JSON list of C-alpha atoms in Angstrom, two decimals:
[
{"chain": "G", "resi": 713, "resn": "MET", "atom": "CA", "xyz": [66.85, 71.89, 52.76]},
{"chain": "G", "resi": 714, "resn": "ASN", "atom": "CA", "xyz": [64.05, 71.49, 50.31]},
{"chain": "G", "resi": 715, "resn": "LEU", "atom": "CA", "xyz": [64.29, 67.90, 50.90]},
{"chain": "G", "resi": 716, "resn": "LEU", "atom": "CA", "xyz": [63.82, 68.35, 54.74]},
{"chain": "G", "resi": 717, "resn": "ILE", "atom": "CA", "xyz": [60.53, 70.57, 53.75]},
{"chain": "G", "resi": 718, "resn": "ASP", "atom": "CA", "xyz": [59.41, 67.99, 51.61]},
{"chain": "G", "resi": 719, "resn": "TYR", "atom": "CA", "xyz": [59.62, 65.37, 54.14]},
{"chain": "G", "resi": 720, "resn": "LEU", "atom": "CA", "xyz": [57.98, 67.34, 56.79]},
{"chain": "G", "resi": 721, "resn": "HIS", "atom": "CA", "xyz": [55.29, 68.23, 54.34]},
{"chain": "G", "resi": 722, "resn": "ILE", "atom": "CA", "xyz": [54.86, 64.45, 53.77]},
{"chain": "G", "resi": 723, "resn": "TYR", "atom": "CA", "xyz": [55.10, 63.58, 57.56]},
{"chain": "G", "resi": 724, "resn": "LEU", "atom": "CA", "xyz": [52.82, 66.24, 58.83]},
{"chain": "G", "resi": 725, "resn": "ASP", "atom": "CA", "xyz": [50.09, 65.59, 56.04]},
{"chain": "G", "resi": 726, "resn": "SER", "atom": "CA", "xyz": [49.14, 62.17, 57.78]},
{"chain": "G", "resi": 727, "resn": "PRO", "atom": "CA", "xyz": [46.07, 62.30, 60.31]},
{"chain": "G", "resi": 728, "resn": "LYS", "atom": "CA", "xyz": [47.69, 59.66, 62.37]},
{"chain": "G", "resi": 729, "resn": "THR", "atom": "CA", "xyz": [50.83, 61.98, 62.79]},
{"chain": "G", "resi": 730, "resn": "LEU", "atom": "CA", "xyz": [48.67, 64.95, 63.68]},
{"chain": "G", "resi": 731, "resn": "GLU", "atom": "CA", "xyz": [46.59, 62.90, 66.38]},
{"chain": "G", "resi": 732, "resn": "GLY", "atom": "CA", "xyz": [49.73, 61.21, 67.63]},
{"chain": "G", "resi": 733, "resn": "VAL", "atom": "CA", "xyz": [52.35, 64.11, 67.80]},
{"chain": "G", "resi": 734, "resn": "VAL", "atom": "CA", "xyz": [51.15, 67.45, 66.81]},
{"chain": "G", "resi": 735, "resn": "ILE", "atom": "CA", "xyz": [47.76, 67.72, 69.03]},
{"chain": "G", "resi": 736, "resn": "PRO", "atom": "CA", "xyz": [50.12, 66.77, 72.01]},
{"chain": "G", "resi": 737, "resn": "ALA", "atom": "CA", "xyz": [53.07, 68.82, 71.12]},
{"chain": "G", "resi": 738, "resn": "LEU", "atom": "CA", "xyz": [50.52, 71.91, 70.84]},
{"chain": "G", "resi": 739, "resn": "ILE", "atom": "CA", "xyz": [48.70, 71.15, 74.03]},
{"chain": "G", "resi": 740, "resn": "SER", "atom": "CA", "xyz": [52.38, 70.76, 75.88]},
{"chain": "G", "resi": 741, "resn": "ALA", "atom": "CA", "xyz": [53.60, 73.99, 74.35]},
{"chain": "G", "resi": 742, "resn": "ALA", "atom": "CA", "xyz": [50.36, 75.85, 75.68]},
{"chain": "G", "resi": 743, "resn": "ILE", "atom": "CA", "xyz": [50.59, 74.30, 78.83]},
{"chain": "G", "resi": 744, "resn": "MET", "atom": "CA", "xyz": [54.20, 75.20, 79.23]},
{"chain": "G", "resi": 745, "resn": "LEU", "atom": "CA", "xyz": [53.68, 79.02, 78.37]},
{"chain": "G", "resi": 746, "resn": "MET", "atom": "CA", "xyz": [51.00, 79.38, 80.96]},
{"chain": "G", "resi": 747, "resn": "GLN", "atom": "CA", "xyz": [52.58, 77.18, 83.69]},
{"chain": "G", "resi": 748, "resn": "TRP", "atom": "CA", "xyz": [56.23, 77.87, 83.42]},
{"chain": "G", "resi": 749, "resn": "ARG", "atom": "CA", "xyz": [56.22, 81.02, 85.56]},
{"chain": "G", "resi": 750, "resn": "LEU", "atom": "CA", "xyz": [54.39, 79.14, 88.43]},
{"chain": "G", "resi": 751, "resn": "THR", "atom": "CA", "xyz": [56.81, 76.66, 88.46]},
{"chain": "G", "resi": 752, "resn": "ARG", "atom": "CA", "xyz": [59.67, 76.78, 91.02]},
{"chain": "G", "resi": 753, "resn": "ARG", "atom": "CA", "xyz": [62.69, 74.32, 91.25]},
{"chain": "G", "resi": 754, "resn": "LYS", "atom": "CA", "xyz": [63.48, 74.60, 87.78]},
{"chain": "G", "resi": 755, "resn": "PRO", "atom": "CA", "xyz": [66.95, 72.99, 88.07]},
{"chain": "G", "resi": 756, "resn": "LEU", "atom": "CA", "xyz": [65.13, 70.11, 90.02]},
{"chain": "G", "resi": 757, "resn": "ILE", "atom": "CA", "xyz": [62.68, 69.75, 87.15]},
{"chain": "G", "resi": 758, "resn": "PHE", "atom": "CA", "xyz": [65.48, 70.00, 84.14]},
{"chain": "G", "resi": 759, "resn": "MET", "atom": "CA", "xyz": [67.47, 67.24, 86.16]},
{"chain": "G", "resi": 760, "resn": "LEU", "atom": "CA", "xyz": [64.45, 64.73, 86.53]},
{"chain": "G", "resi": 761, "resn": "LEU", "atom": "CA", "xyz": [63.38, 65.46, 82.75]},
{"chain": "G", "resi": 762, "resn": "ILE", "atom": "CA", "xyz": [67.16, 64.61, 81.82]},
{"chain": "G", "resi": 763, "resn": "ILE", "atom": "CA", "xyz": [66.94, 61.41, 83.81]},
{"chain": "G", "resi": 764, "resn": "THR", "atom": "CA", "xyz": [63.51, 60.28, 82.47]},
{"chain": "G", "resi": 765, "resn": "VAL", "atom": "CA", "xyz": [64.55, 60.90, 79.07]},
{"chain": "G", "resi": 766, "resn": "LEU", "atom": "CA", "xyz": [67.65, 59.00, 79.54]},
{"chain": "G", "resi": 767, "resn": "THR", "atom": "CA", "xyz": [65.90, 56.10, 81.05]},
{"chain": "G", "resi": 768, "resn": "GLY", "atom": "CA", "xyz": [63.64, 56.00, 78.28]},
{"chain": "G", "resi": 769, "resn": "VAL", "atom": "CA", "xyz": [66.50, 55.79, 75.83]},
{"chain": "G", "resi": 770, "resn": "GLU", "atom": "CA", "xyz": [68.25, 53.08, 77.75]},
{"chain": "G", "resi": 771, "resn": "PHE", "atom": "CA", "xyz": [65.47, 51.00, 78.10]},
{"chain": "G", "resi": 772, "resn": "SER", "atom": "CA", "xyz": [63.66, 51.40, 75.13]},
{"chain": "G", "resi": 773, "resn": "HIS", "atom": "CA", "xyz": [63.71, 48.32, 72.43]},
{"chain": "G", "resi": 774, "resn": "TRP", "atom": "CA", "xyz": [62.46, 47.40, 69.35]},
{"chain": "G", "resi": 775, "resn": "ASP", "atom": "CA", "xyz": [60.62, 44.22, 68.49]},
{"chain": "G", "resi": 776, "resn": "SER", "atom": "CA", "xyz": [57.67, 43.23, 65.70]},
{"chain": "G", "resi": 777, "resn": "GLY", "atom": "CA", "xyz": [55.31, 45.58, 67.46]},
{"chain": "G", "resi": 778, "resn": "GLY", "atom": "CA", "xyz": [57.22, 48.47, 67.19]},
{"chain": "G", "resi": 779, "resn": "LEU", "atom": "CA", "xyz": [59.54, 50.82, 69.54]},
{"chain": "G", "resi": 780, "resn": "HIS", "atom": "CA", "xyz": [58.44, 50.08, 73.35]},
{"chain": "G", "resi": 781, "resn": "VAL", "atom": "CA", "xyz": [59.77, 52.99, 75.70]},
{"chain": "G", "resi": 782, "resn": "PHE", "atom": "CA", "xyz": [59.83, 52.51, 79.45]},
{"chain": "G", "resi": 783, "resn": "THR", "atom": "CA", "xyz": [58.01, 55.71, 80.59]},
{"chain": "G", "resi": 784, "resn": "ALA", "atom": "CA", "xyz": [59.58, 56.99, 83.69]},
{"chain": "G", "resi": 785, "resn": "GLY", "atom": "CA", "xyz": [57.67, 60.33, 83.47]},
{"chain": "G", "resi": 786, "resn": "VAL", "atom": "CA", "xyz": [54.36, 58.20, 84.31]},
{"chain": "G", "resi": 787, "resn": "VAL", "atom": "CA", "xyz": [55.77, 57.90, 87.86]},
{"chain": "G", "resi": 788, "resn": "CYS", "atom": "CA", "xyz": [58.11, 60.63, 88.28]},
{"chain": "G", "resi": 789, "resn": "TRP", "atom": "CA", "xyz": [55.89, 63.88, 87.27]},
{"chain": "G", "resi": 790, "resn": "PRO", "atom": "CA", "xyz": [52.89, 63.01, 89.51]},
{"chain": "G", "resi": 791, "resn": "LEU", "atom": "CA", "xyz": [55.42, 62.03, 92.22]},
{"chain": "G", "resi": 792, "resn": "MET", "atom": "CA", "xyz": [56.74, 65.74, 91.82]},
{"chain": "G", "resi": 793, "resn": "VAL", "atom": "CA", "xyz": [53.16, 66.73, 92.04]},
{"chain": "G", "resi": 794, "resn": "MET", "atom": "CA", "xyz": [52.73, 65.02, 95.31]},
{"chain": "G", "resi": 795, "resn": "LEU", "atom": "CA", "xyz": [56.13, 65.87, 97.00]},
{"chain": "G", "resi": 796, "resn": "PHE", "atom": "CA", "xyz": [56.08, 69.57, 95.79]},
{"chain": "G", "resi": 797, "resn": "PRO", "atom": "CA", "xyz": [52.82, 70.65, 95.08]},
{"chain": "G", "resi": 798, "resn": "ASP", "atom": "CA", "xyz": [53.38, 74.53, 95.77]},
{"chain": "G", "resi": 799, "resn": "ASP", "atom": "CA", "xyz": [56.49, 74.29, 93.49]},
{"chain": "G", "resi": 800, "resn": "PHE", "atom": "CA", "xyz": [55.27, 72.09, 90.72]},
{"chain": "G", "resi": 801, "resn": "PRO", "atom": "CA", "xyz": [51.81, 72.81, 89.10]},
{"chain": "G", "resi": 802, "resn": "TRP", "atom": "CA", "xyz": [49.92, 69.73, 88.69]},
{"chain": "G", "resi": 803, "resn": "LYS", "atom": "CA", "xyz": [49.10, 70.56, 85.00]},
{"chain": "G", "resi": 804, "resn": "MET", "atom": "CA", "xyz": [53.03, 70.63, 84.12]},
{"chain": "G", "resi": 805, "resn": "ALA", "atom": "CA", "xyz": [52.71, 66.87, 84.12]},
{"chain": "G", "resi": 806, "resn": "TYR", "atom": "CA", "xyz": [51.36, 66.82, 80.93]},
{"chain": "G", "resi": 807, "resn": "PRO", "atom": "CA", "xyz": [54.36, 68.53, 78.85]},
{"chain": "G", "resi": 808, "resn": "MET", "atom": "CA", "xyz": [56.84, 67.00, 80.91]},
{"chain": "G", "resi": 809, "resn": "ALA", "atom": "CA", "xyz": [55.54, 63.53, 80.40]},
{"chain": "G", "resi": 810, "resn": "PHE", "atom": "CA", "xyz": [55.21, 64.37, 76.58]},
{"chain": "G", "resi": 811, "resn": "LEU", "atom": "CA", "xyz": [58.76, 65.29, 76.44]},
{"chain": "G", "resi": 812, "resn": "SER", "atom": "CA", "xyz": [59.58, 62.14, 78.41]},
{"chain": "G", "resi": 813, "resn": "VAL", "atom": "CA", "xyz": [58.32, 60.12, 75.78]},
{"chain": "G", "resi": 814, "resn": "LEU", "atom": "CA", "xyz": [58.94, 62.14, 72.54]},
{"chain": "G", "resi": 815, "resn": "ILE", "atom": "CA", "xyz": [62.68, 62.27, 72.88]},
{"chain": "G", "resi": 816, "resn": "PRO", "atom": "CA", "xyz": [63.26, 58.57, 73.35]},
{"chain": "G", "resi": 817, "resn": "ASP", "atom": "CA", "xyz": [61.08, 58.10, 70.62]},
{"chain": "G", "resi": 818, "resn": "LEU", "atom": "CA", "xyz": [62.79, 60.27, 68.37]},
{"chain": "G", "resi": 819, "resn": "TYR", "atom": "CA", "xyz": [65.92, 58.63, 69.30]},
{"chain": "G", "resi": 820, "resn": "GLY", "atom": "CA", "xyz": [65.09, 55.30, 68.98]},
{"chain": "G", "resi": 821, "resn": "SER", "atom": "CA", "xyz": [63.55, 55.77, 65.37]},
{"chain": "G", "resi": 822, "resn": "GLY", "atom": "CA", "xyz": [66.81, 57.54, 64.41]},
{"chain": "G", "resi": 823, "resn": "VAL", "atom": "CA", "xyz": [68.90, 54.80, 65.69]},
{"chain": "G", "resi": 824, "resn": "LEU", "atom": "CA", "xyz": [66.81, 52.14, 63.79]},
{"chain": "G", "resi": 825, "resn": "ALA", "atom": "CA", "xyz": [67.00, 54.15, 60.76]},
{"chain": "G", "resi": 826, "resn": "HIS", "atom": "CA", "xyz": [70.47, 54.77, 60.97]},
{"chain": "G", "resi": 827, "resn": "TRP", "atom": "CA", "xyz": [69.66, 58.34, 60.85]},
{"chain": "G", "resi": 828, "resn": "ARG", "atom": "CA", "xyz": [68.80, 58.23, 57.25]},
{"chain": "G", "resi": 829, "resn": "ASP", "atom": "CA", "xyz": [66.32, 60.24, 55.44]},
{"chain": "G", "resi": 830, "resn": "GLY", "atom": "CA", "xyz": [62.84, 59.99, 56.82]},
{"chain": "G", "resi": 831, "resn": "TRP", "atom": "CA", "xyz": [63.93, 58.25, 59.92]},
{"chain": "G", "resi": 832, "resn": "PHE", "atom": "CA", "xyz": [61.16, 60.37, 61.85]},
{"chain": "G", "resi": 833, "resn": "PHE", "atom": "CA", "xyz": [58.20, 58.86, 60.05]},
{"chain": "G", "resi": 834, "resn": "GLY", "atom": "CA", "xyz": [57.15, 56.36, 62.48]},
{"chain": "G", "resi": 835, "resn": "ILE", "atom": "CA", "xyz": [56.69, 58.78, 65.33]},
{"chain": "G", "resi": 836, "resn": "GLY", "atom": "CA", "xyz": [53.38, 59.32, 66.04]},
{"chain": "G", "resi": 837, "resn": "GLY", "atom": "CA", "xyz": [52.12, 56.86, 63.69]},
{"chain": "G", "resi": 838, "resn": "GLY", "atom": "CA", "xyz": [49.70, 55.27, 66.06]},
{"chain": "G", "resi": 839, "resn": "GLY", "atom": "CA", "xyz": [47.44, 58.34, 66.29]},
{"chain": "G", "resi": 840, "resn": "PHE", "atom": "CA", "xyz": [45.34, 58.17, 68.99]},
{"chain": "G", "resi": 841, "resn": "HIS", "atom": "CA", "xyz": [46.94, 55.08, 70.05]},
{"chain": "G", "resi": 842, "resn": "ASP", "atom": "CA", "xyz": [50.34, 56.00, 70.08]},
{"chain": "G", "resi": 843, "resn": "GLY", "atom": "CA", "xyz": [52.32, 56.40, 73.33]},
{"chain": "G", "resi": 844, "resn": "ASP", "atom": "CA", "xyz": [53.01, 60.06, 72.68]},
{"chain": "G", "resi": 845, "resn": "PHE", "atom": "CA", "xyz": [49.76, 60.67, 72.77]},
{"chain": "G", "resi": 846, "resn": "ILE", "atom": "CA", "xyz": [48.42, 58.56, 75.73]},
{"chain": "G", "resi": 847, "resn": "THR", "atom": "CA", "xyz": [51.34, 58.69, 78.13]},
{"chain": "G", "resi": 848, "resn": "PRO", "atom": "CA", "xyz": [50.74, 62.47, 78.94]},
{"chain": "G", "resi": 849, "resn": "ILE", "atom": "CA", "xyz": [47.04, 61.99, 79.10]},
{"chain": "G", "resi": 850, "resn": "LEU", "atom": "CA", "xyz": [47.76, 58.92, 81.85]},
{"chain": "G", "resi": 851, "resn": "THR", "atom": "CA", "xyz": [50.25, 61.07, 83.62]},
{"chain": "G", "resi": 852, "resn": "ILE", "atom": "CA", "xyz": [48.07, 64.46, 84.05]},
{"chain": "G", "resi": 853, "resn": "ALA", "atom": "CA", "xyz": [45.22, 62.05, 85.03]},
{"chain": "G", "resi": 854, "resn": "ALA", "atom": "CA", "xyz": [47.51, 60.57, 88.02]},
{"chain": "G", "resi": 855, "resn": "ALA", "atom": "CA", "xyz": [48.69, 64.15, 88.61]},
{"chain": "G", "resi": 856, "resn": "PHE", "atom": "CA", "xyz": [45.42, 65.58, 88.71]},
{"chain": "G", "resi": 857, "resn": "THR", "atom": "CA", "xyz": [44.22, 62.78, 91.27]},
{"chain": "G", "resi": 858, "resn": "ILE", "atom": "CA", "xyz": [46.96, 63.37, 93.39]},
{"chain": "G", "resi": 859, "resn": "HIS", "atom": "CA", "xyz": [46.23, 67.21, 93.42]},
{"chain": "G", "resi": 860, "resn": "GLN", "atom": "CA", "xyz": [42.46, 66.56, 94.33]},
{"chain": "G", "resi": 861, "resn": "CYS", "atom": "CA", "xyz": [43.56, 64.11, 96.97]},
{"chain": "G", "resi": 862, "resn": "GLN", "atom": "CA", "xyz": [45.99, 66.91, 98.65]},
{"chain": "G", "resi": 863, "resn": "LYS", "atom": "CA", "xyz": [43.24, 69.36, 98.55]},
{"chain": "G", "resi": 864, "resn": "ARG", "atom": "CA", "xyz": [41.07, 67.01, 100.75]},
{"chain": "G", "resi": 865, "resn": "GLY", "atom": "CA", "xyz": [44.01, 66.42, 102.92]},
{"chain": "G", "resi": 866, "resn": "LEU", "atom": "CA", "xyz": [45.45, 63.14, 101.61]},
{"chain": "G", "resi": 867, "resn": "PHE", "atom": "CA", "xyz": [49.33, 63.04, 100.86]},
{"chain": "G", "resi": 868, "resn": "ALA", "atom": "CA", "xyz": [49.58, 66.38, 102.29]},
{"chain": "G", "resi": 869, "resn": "PHE", "atom": "CA", "xyz": [53.23, 66.24, 103.31]},
{"chain": "G", "resi": 870, "resn": "GLY", "atom": "CA", "xyz": [54.70, 69.18, 105.13]},
{"chain": "G", "resi": 871, "resn": "VAL", "atom": "CA", "xyz": [51.29, 70.24, 105.95]},
{"chain": "G", "resi": 872, "resn": "LYS", "atom": "CA", "xyz": [50.71, 71.01, 109.87]},
{"chain": "G", "resi": 873, "resn": "ARG", "atom": "CA", "xyz": [47.59, 70.06, 111.11]},
{"chain": "G", "resi": 874, "resn": "SER", "atom": "CA", "xyz": [46.15, 71.20, 114.34]},
{"chain": "G", "resi": 875, "resn": "SER", "atom": "CA", "xyz": [45.64, 69.06, 117.30]},
{"chain": "G", "resi": 876, "resn": "GLN", "atom": "CA", "xyz": [42.21, 69.28, 118.58]},
{"chain": "G", "resi": 877, "resn": "THR", "atom": "CA", "xyz": [42.46, 69.03, 122.40]},
{"chain": "G", "resi": 878, "resn": "GLY", "atom": "CA", "xyz": [39.66, 69.09, 124.65]}
]
């Protein structure tokens, strides 16, 4: 147990790790705490989270540039905002995208290191340039754009418009 605490202390002591993983994790936790009760269709959300995570795990690969994760959440969560605006708050796109990227990142790092001690040291190591930091920002930007378009009448599926006769 002390070895794990020592590893976590070393891992969390890096500024890049704080920027790349800890800040998005805290933001995600705060959004989840505030928005989860407003979220309906929770079984659908869990199913889509599992699908985006499994897609990321299956299509992730290593090369000289590091781990490349296919981020299905960038498409999936803004699409949820577009199709179910009353059931899925647009702010929930951030934590869902973060989880959709973080879990495949954890899995890919563990597989590369054969699950030995310190396998998690590369996660979030890119700091503000890491995919764990950038992907949720891009996703919530797309979700916010769709939300604003829906307020103006675009992408308003299922909304009955009054026909003007005269």
